[in-house]
Tab-separated table of C-alpha atoms in Angstrom:
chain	number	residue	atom	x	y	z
A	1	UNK	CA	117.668	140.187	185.796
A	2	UNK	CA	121.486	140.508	186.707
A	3	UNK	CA	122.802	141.663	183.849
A	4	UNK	CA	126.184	139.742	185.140
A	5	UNK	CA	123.925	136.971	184.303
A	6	UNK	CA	122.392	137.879	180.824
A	7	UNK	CA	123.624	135.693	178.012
A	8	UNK	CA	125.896	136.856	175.403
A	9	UNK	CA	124.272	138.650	172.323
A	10	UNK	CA	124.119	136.533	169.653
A	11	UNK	CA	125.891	136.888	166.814
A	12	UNK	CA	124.901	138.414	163.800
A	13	UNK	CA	122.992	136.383	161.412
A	14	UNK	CA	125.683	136.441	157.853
A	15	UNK	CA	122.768	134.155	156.116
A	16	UNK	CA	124.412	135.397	152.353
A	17	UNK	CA	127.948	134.563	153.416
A	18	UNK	CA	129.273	131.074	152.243
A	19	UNK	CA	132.201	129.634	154.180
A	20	UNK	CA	134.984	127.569	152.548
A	21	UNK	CA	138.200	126.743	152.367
A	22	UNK	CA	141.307	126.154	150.037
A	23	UNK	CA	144.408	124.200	149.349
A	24	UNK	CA	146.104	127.227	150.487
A	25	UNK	CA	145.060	126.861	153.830
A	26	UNK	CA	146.923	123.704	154.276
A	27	UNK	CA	150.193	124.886	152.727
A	28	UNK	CA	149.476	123.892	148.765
A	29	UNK	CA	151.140	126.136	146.590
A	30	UNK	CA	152.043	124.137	143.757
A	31	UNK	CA	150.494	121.136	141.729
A	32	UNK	CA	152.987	118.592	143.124
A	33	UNK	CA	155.685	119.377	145.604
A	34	UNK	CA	156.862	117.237	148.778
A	35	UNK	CA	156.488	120.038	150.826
A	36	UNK	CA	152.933	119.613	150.728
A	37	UNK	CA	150.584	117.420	151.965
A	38	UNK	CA	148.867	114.710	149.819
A	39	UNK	CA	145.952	115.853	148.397
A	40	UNK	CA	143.455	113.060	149.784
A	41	UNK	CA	144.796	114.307	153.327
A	42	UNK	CA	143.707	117.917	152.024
A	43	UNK	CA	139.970	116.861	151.291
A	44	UNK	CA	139.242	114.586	154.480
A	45	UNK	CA	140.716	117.070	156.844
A	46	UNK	CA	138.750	120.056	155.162
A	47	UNK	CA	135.827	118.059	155.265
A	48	UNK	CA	136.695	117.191	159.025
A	49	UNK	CA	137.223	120.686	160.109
A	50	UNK	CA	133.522	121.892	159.206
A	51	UNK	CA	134.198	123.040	155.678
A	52	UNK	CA	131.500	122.370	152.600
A	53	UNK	CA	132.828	124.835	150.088
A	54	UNK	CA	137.006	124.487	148.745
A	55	UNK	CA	138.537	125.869	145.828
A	56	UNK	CA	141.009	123.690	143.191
A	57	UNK	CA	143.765	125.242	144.482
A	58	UNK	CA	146.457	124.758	141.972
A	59	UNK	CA	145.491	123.038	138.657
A	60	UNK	CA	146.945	119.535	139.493
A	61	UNK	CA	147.206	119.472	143.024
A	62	UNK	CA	143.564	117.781	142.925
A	63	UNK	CA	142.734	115.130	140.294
A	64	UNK	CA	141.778	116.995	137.136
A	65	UNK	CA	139.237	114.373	136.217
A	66	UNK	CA	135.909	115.834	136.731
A	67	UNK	CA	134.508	112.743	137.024
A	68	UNK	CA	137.371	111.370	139.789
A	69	UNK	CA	137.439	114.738	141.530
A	70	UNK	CA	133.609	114.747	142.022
A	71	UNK	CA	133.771	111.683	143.727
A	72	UNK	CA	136.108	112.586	146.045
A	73	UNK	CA	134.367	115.767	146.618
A	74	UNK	CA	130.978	114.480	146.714
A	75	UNK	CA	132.204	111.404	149.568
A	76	UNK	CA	133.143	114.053	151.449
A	77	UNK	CA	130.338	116.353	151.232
A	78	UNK	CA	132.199	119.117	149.951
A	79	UNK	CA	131.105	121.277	147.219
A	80	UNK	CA	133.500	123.411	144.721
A	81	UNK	CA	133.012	126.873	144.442
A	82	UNK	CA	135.946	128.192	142.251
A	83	UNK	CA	139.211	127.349	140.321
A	84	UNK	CA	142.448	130.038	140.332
A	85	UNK	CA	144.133	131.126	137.448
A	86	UNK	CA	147.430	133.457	137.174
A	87	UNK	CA	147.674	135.940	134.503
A	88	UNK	CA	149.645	138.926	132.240
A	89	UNK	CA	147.497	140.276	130.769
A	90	UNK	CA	149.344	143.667	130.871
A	91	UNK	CA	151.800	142.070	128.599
A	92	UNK	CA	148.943	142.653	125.772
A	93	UNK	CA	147.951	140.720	122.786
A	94	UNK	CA	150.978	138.614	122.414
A	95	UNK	CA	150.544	136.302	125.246
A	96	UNK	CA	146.522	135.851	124.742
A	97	UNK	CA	146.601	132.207	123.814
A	98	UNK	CA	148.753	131.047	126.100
A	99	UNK	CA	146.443	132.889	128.704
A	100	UNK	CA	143.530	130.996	127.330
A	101	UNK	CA	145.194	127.687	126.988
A	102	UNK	CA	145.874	127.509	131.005
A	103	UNK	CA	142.041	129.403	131.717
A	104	UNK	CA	140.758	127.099	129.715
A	105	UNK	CA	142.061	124.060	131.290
A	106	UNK	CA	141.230	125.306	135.196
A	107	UNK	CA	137.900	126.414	133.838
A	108	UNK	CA	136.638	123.403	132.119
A	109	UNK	CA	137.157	121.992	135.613
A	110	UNK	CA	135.599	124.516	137.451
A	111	UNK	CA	132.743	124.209	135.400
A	112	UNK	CA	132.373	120.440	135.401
A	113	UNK	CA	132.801	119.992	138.908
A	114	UNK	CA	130.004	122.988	140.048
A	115	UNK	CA	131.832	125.992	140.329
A	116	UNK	CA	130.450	129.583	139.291
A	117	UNK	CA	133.770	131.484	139.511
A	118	UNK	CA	136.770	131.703	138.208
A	119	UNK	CA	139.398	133.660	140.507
A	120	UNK	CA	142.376	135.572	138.513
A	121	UNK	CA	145.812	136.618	139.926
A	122	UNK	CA	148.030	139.450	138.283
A	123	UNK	CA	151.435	138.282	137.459
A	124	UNK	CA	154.413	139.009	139.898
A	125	UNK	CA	156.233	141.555	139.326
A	126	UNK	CA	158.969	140.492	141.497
A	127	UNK	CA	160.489	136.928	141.681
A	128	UNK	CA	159.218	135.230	145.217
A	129	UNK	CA	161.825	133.192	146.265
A	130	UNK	CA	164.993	136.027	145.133
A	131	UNK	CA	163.684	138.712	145.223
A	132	UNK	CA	164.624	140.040	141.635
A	133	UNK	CA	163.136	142.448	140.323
A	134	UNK	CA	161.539	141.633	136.915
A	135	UNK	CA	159.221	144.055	135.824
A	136	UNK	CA	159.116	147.420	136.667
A	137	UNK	CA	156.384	148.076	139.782
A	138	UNK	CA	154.361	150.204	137.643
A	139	UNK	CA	152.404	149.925	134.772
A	140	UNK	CA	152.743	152.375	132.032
A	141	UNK	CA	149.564	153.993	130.922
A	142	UNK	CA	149.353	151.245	127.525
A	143	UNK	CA	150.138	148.408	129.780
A	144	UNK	CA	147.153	149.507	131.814
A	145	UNK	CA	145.041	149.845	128.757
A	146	UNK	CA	146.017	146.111	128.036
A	147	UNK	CA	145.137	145.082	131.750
A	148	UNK	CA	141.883	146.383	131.592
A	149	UNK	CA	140.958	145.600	128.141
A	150	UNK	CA	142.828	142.269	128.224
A	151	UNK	CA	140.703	141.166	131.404
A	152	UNK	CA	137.776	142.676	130.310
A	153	UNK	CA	137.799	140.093	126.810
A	154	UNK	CA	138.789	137.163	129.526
A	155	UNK	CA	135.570	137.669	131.450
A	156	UNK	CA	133.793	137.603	128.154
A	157	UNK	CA	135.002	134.439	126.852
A	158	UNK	CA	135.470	133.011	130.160
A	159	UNK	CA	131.307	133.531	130.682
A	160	UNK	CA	130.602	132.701	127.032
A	161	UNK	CA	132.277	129.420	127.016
A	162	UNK	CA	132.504	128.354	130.634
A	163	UNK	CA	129.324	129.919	131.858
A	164	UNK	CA	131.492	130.935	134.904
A	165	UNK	CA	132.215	134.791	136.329
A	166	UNK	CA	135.171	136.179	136.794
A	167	UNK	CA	136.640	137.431	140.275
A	168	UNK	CA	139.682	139.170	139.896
A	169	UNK	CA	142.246	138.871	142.657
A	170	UNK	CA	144.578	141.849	144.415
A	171	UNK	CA	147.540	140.283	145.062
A	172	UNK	CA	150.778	141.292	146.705
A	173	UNK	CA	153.514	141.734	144.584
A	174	UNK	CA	151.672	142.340	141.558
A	175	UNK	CA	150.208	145.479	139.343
A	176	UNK	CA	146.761	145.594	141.662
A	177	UNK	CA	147.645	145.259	144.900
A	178	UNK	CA	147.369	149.074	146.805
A	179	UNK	CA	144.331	150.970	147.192
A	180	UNK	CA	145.408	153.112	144.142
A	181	UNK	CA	145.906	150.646	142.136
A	182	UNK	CA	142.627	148.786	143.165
A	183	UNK	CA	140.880	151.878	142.489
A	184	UNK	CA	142.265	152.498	138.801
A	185	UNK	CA	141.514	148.653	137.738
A	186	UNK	CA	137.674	148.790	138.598
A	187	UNK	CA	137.665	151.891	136.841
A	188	UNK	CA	138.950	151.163	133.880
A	189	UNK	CA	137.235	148.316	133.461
A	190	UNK	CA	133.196	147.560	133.025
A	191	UNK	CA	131.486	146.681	136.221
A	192	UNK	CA	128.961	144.639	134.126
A	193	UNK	CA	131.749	141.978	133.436
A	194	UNK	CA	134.621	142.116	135.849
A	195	UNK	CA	134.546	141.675	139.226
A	196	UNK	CA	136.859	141.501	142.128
A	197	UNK	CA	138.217	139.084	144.573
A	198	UNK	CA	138.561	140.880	147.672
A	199	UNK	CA	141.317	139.040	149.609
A	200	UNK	CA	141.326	140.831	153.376
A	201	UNK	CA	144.595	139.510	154.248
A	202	UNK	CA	146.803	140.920	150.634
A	203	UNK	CA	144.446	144.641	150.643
A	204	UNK	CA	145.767	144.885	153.957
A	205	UNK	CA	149.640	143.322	153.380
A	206	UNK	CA	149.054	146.014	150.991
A	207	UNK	CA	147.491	149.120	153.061
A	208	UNK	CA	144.272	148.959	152.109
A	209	UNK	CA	140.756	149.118	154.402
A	210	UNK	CA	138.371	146.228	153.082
A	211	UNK	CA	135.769	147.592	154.880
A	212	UNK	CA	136.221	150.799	152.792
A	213	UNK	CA	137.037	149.241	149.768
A	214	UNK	CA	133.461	147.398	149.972
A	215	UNK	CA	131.870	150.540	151.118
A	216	UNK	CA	133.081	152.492	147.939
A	217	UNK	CA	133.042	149.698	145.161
A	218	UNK	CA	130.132	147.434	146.830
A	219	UNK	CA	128.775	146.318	143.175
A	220	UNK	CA	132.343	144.856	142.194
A	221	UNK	CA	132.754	142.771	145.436
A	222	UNK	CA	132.023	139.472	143.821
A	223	UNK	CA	134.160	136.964	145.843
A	224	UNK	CA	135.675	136.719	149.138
A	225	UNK	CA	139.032	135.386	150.495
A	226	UNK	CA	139.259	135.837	154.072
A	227	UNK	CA	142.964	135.954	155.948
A	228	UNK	CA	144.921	138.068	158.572
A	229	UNK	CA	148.122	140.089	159.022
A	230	UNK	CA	150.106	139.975	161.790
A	231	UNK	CA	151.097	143.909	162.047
A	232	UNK	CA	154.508	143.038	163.770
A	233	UNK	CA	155.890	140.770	160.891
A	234	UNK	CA	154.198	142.834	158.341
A	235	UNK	CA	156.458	146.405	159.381
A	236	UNK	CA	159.324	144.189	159.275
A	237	UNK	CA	158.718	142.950	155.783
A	238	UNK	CA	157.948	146.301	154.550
A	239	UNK	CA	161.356	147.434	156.411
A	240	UNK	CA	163.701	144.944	154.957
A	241	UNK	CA	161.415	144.931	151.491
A	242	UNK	CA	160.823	141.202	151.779
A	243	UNK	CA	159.465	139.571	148.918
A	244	UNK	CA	155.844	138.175	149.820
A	245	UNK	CA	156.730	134.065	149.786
A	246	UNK	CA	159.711	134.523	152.441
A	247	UNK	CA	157.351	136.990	154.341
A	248	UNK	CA	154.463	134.051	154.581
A	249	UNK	CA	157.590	131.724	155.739
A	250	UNK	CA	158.172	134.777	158.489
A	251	UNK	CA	154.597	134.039	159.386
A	252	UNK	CA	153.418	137.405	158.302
A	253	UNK	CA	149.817	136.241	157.216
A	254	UNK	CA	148.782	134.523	160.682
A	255	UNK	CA	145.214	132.774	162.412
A	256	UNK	CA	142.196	134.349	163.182
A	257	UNK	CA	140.816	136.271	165.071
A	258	UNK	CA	144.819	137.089	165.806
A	259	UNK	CA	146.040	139.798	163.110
A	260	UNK	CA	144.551	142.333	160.767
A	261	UNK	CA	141.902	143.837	159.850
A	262	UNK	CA	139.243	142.582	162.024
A	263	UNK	CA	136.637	140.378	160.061
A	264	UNK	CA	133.675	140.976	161.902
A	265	UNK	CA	132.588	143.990	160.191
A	266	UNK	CA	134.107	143.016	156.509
A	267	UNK	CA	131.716	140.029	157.231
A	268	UNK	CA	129.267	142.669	158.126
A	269	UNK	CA	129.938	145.314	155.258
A	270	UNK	CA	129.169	142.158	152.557
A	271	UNK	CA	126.303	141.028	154.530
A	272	UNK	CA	125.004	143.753	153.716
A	273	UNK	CA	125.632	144.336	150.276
A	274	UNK	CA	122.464	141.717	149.907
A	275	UNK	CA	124.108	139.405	147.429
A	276	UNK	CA	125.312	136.185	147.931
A	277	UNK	CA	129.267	135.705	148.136
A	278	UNK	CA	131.494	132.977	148.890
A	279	UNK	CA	134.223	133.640	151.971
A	280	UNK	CA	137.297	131.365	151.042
A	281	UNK	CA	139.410	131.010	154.281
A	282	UNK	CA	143.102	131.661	152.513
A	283	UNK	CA	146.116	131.286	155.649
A	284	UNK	CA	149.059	131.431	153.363
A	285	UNK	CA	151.622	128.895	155.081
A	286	UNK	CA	153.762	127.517	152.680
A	287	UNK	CA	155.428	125.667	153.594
A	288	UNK	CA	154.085	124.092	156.471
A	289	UNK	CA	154.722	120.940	158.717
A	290	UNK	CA	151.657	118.516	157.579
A	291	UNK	CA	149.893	118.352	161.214
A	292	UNK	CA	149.564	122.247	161.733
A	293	UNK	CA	146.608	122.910	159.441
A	294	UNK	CA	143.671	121.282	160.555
A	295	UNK	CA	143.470	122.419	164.155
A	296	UNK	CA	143.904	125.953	163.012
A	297	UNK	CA	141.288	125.051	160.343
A	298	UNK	CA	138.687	123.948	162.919
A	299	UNK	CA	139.759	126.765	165.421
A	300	UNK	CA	138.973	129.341	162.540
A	301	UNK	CA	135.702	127.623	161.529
A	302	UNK	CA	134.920	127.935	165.109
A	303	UNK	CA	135.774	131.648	165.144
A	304	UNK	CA	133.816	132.151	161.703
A	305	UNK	CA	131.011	130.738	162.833
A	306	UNK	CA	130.745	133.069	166.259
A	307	UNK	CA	130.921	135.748	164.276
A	308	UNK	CA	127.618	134.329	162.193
A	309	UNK	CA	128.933	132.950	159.260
């Protein structure tokens, strides 16, 4: 045979990868905000671009009757695999109950409508629409203690009560966002309870190599958020020390397969970890105008699903 004429390997087979999608990828930041689009336009166009799996997105932004939401969910065949929370836990014992007051409300839902996970955000450290500074960038070695300890008692209640696992999320702007950082968090706190969000798109906004950071810490890996950087926008951000919402204005987290890192073997590094994980397509793009999301939606299922998820 020609080998001009040979068809095109086939793709590897990423049979314990699940593929979803999120509010975020349609430009939903916040529970109610004009900028956004309705959130009955969010389910039938994730549901029309090839998605089964979303995530609540911001507590609001979808009805918060489990009853109501798993209608609309189940019309559409879509399935939910997690709900977000933010967090300070660093701040220590004092601001517990207000923690578990807004977990509890995003988890009851998460729980009644399906979900298994429950994805947690540090705080931000820096203000994202000014720019001001309001905590210092690093922890001190107590507020560390509290981070670790603080998140460790949230997985426990959080899987007591809730039944649901905790992912927990590097973020820019926040406490755990570089690969040092990253590195100190999983080990200070116990692998049997915590794990971690790995968000492609923020480790790299950040520095960091997924493909190493699943390598090294495999066993914590216990969610996926999938997203790009485009390297151009990102030195210019890190230049002018943009805060990270204007930077997703400047475009800095773009489509796939366009920016950074490449996905294809962070898709095959948690293949082949031999557990199952969700891969939550993130494309931060708030705000957006309301007709851009769903053709880059279907264009990145498409690319997802050449790669064999």
């Amino acid at each position: 045979m020609d080998p001009a004429a040979a068809p095109p390997p086939r793709p590897p087979v990423l049979d314990r990868i699940r593929i979803g999608s999120a509010p975020d990828s349609w430009g939903v930041w916040f529970a109610d905000d004009p900028a956004q689009v309705p959130w009955r336009r969010f389910l039938d166009e994730v549901a029309e671009a090839g998605y089964e799996w979303i995530e609540l997105g911001p507590h609001g932004y979808l009805p918060t009757d489990p009853d109501r939401l798993l209608e609309e969910t189940r019309s559409r065949g879509l399935r939910v695999s997690a709900g977000t929370v933010f967090t300070a836990l660093h701040r220590g014992p004092a601001v517990w109950e207000e923690t578990w007051e807004q977990v509890s409300r995003v988890a009851g839902l998460a729980r009644a409508t399906g979900a298994g996970h429950l994805v947690v955000i540090p705080s931000f450290w820096r203000d994202d629409k000014t720019a001001e500074i309001l905590e210092n960038p690093e922890l001190t070695a107590e507020q560390w203690h509290h981070l670790s300890t603080g998140m460790e008692r949230l997985a426990r209640e959080v899987l007591d009560v809730y039944g649901l696992t905790i992912a927990v999320h590097p973020h820019a702007d926040t406490h755990i966002d570089t690969e040092a950082h990253v590195a100190r968090f999983l080990d200070a706190t116990d692998p049997a309870l915590v794990g971690l969000c790995l968000d492609t798109g923020h480790y790299a906004y950040c520095g960091g190599d997924s493909v190493e950071l699943i390598k090294t810490y495999g066993e914590r890996i216990a969610y996926l958020h999938l997203k790009q950087v485009d390297p151009a926008v990102l030195a210019g951000v890190i230049e002018a020390g943009t805060p990270f919402g204007p930077a997703v204005r400047q475009g800095v987290m773009c489509e796939p397969p366009r920016g950074v890192p490449a996905l294809e073997p962070v898709l095959a590094a948690a293949q082949g970890l031999g557990v199952d994980l969700f891969a939550i397509v993130e494309q931060d793009m708030y705000p957006c105008p309301p007709d851009q999301p769903l053709p880059i939606a279907r264009r990145t299922r498409a690319f997802l699903r050449s790669c064999g998820a």
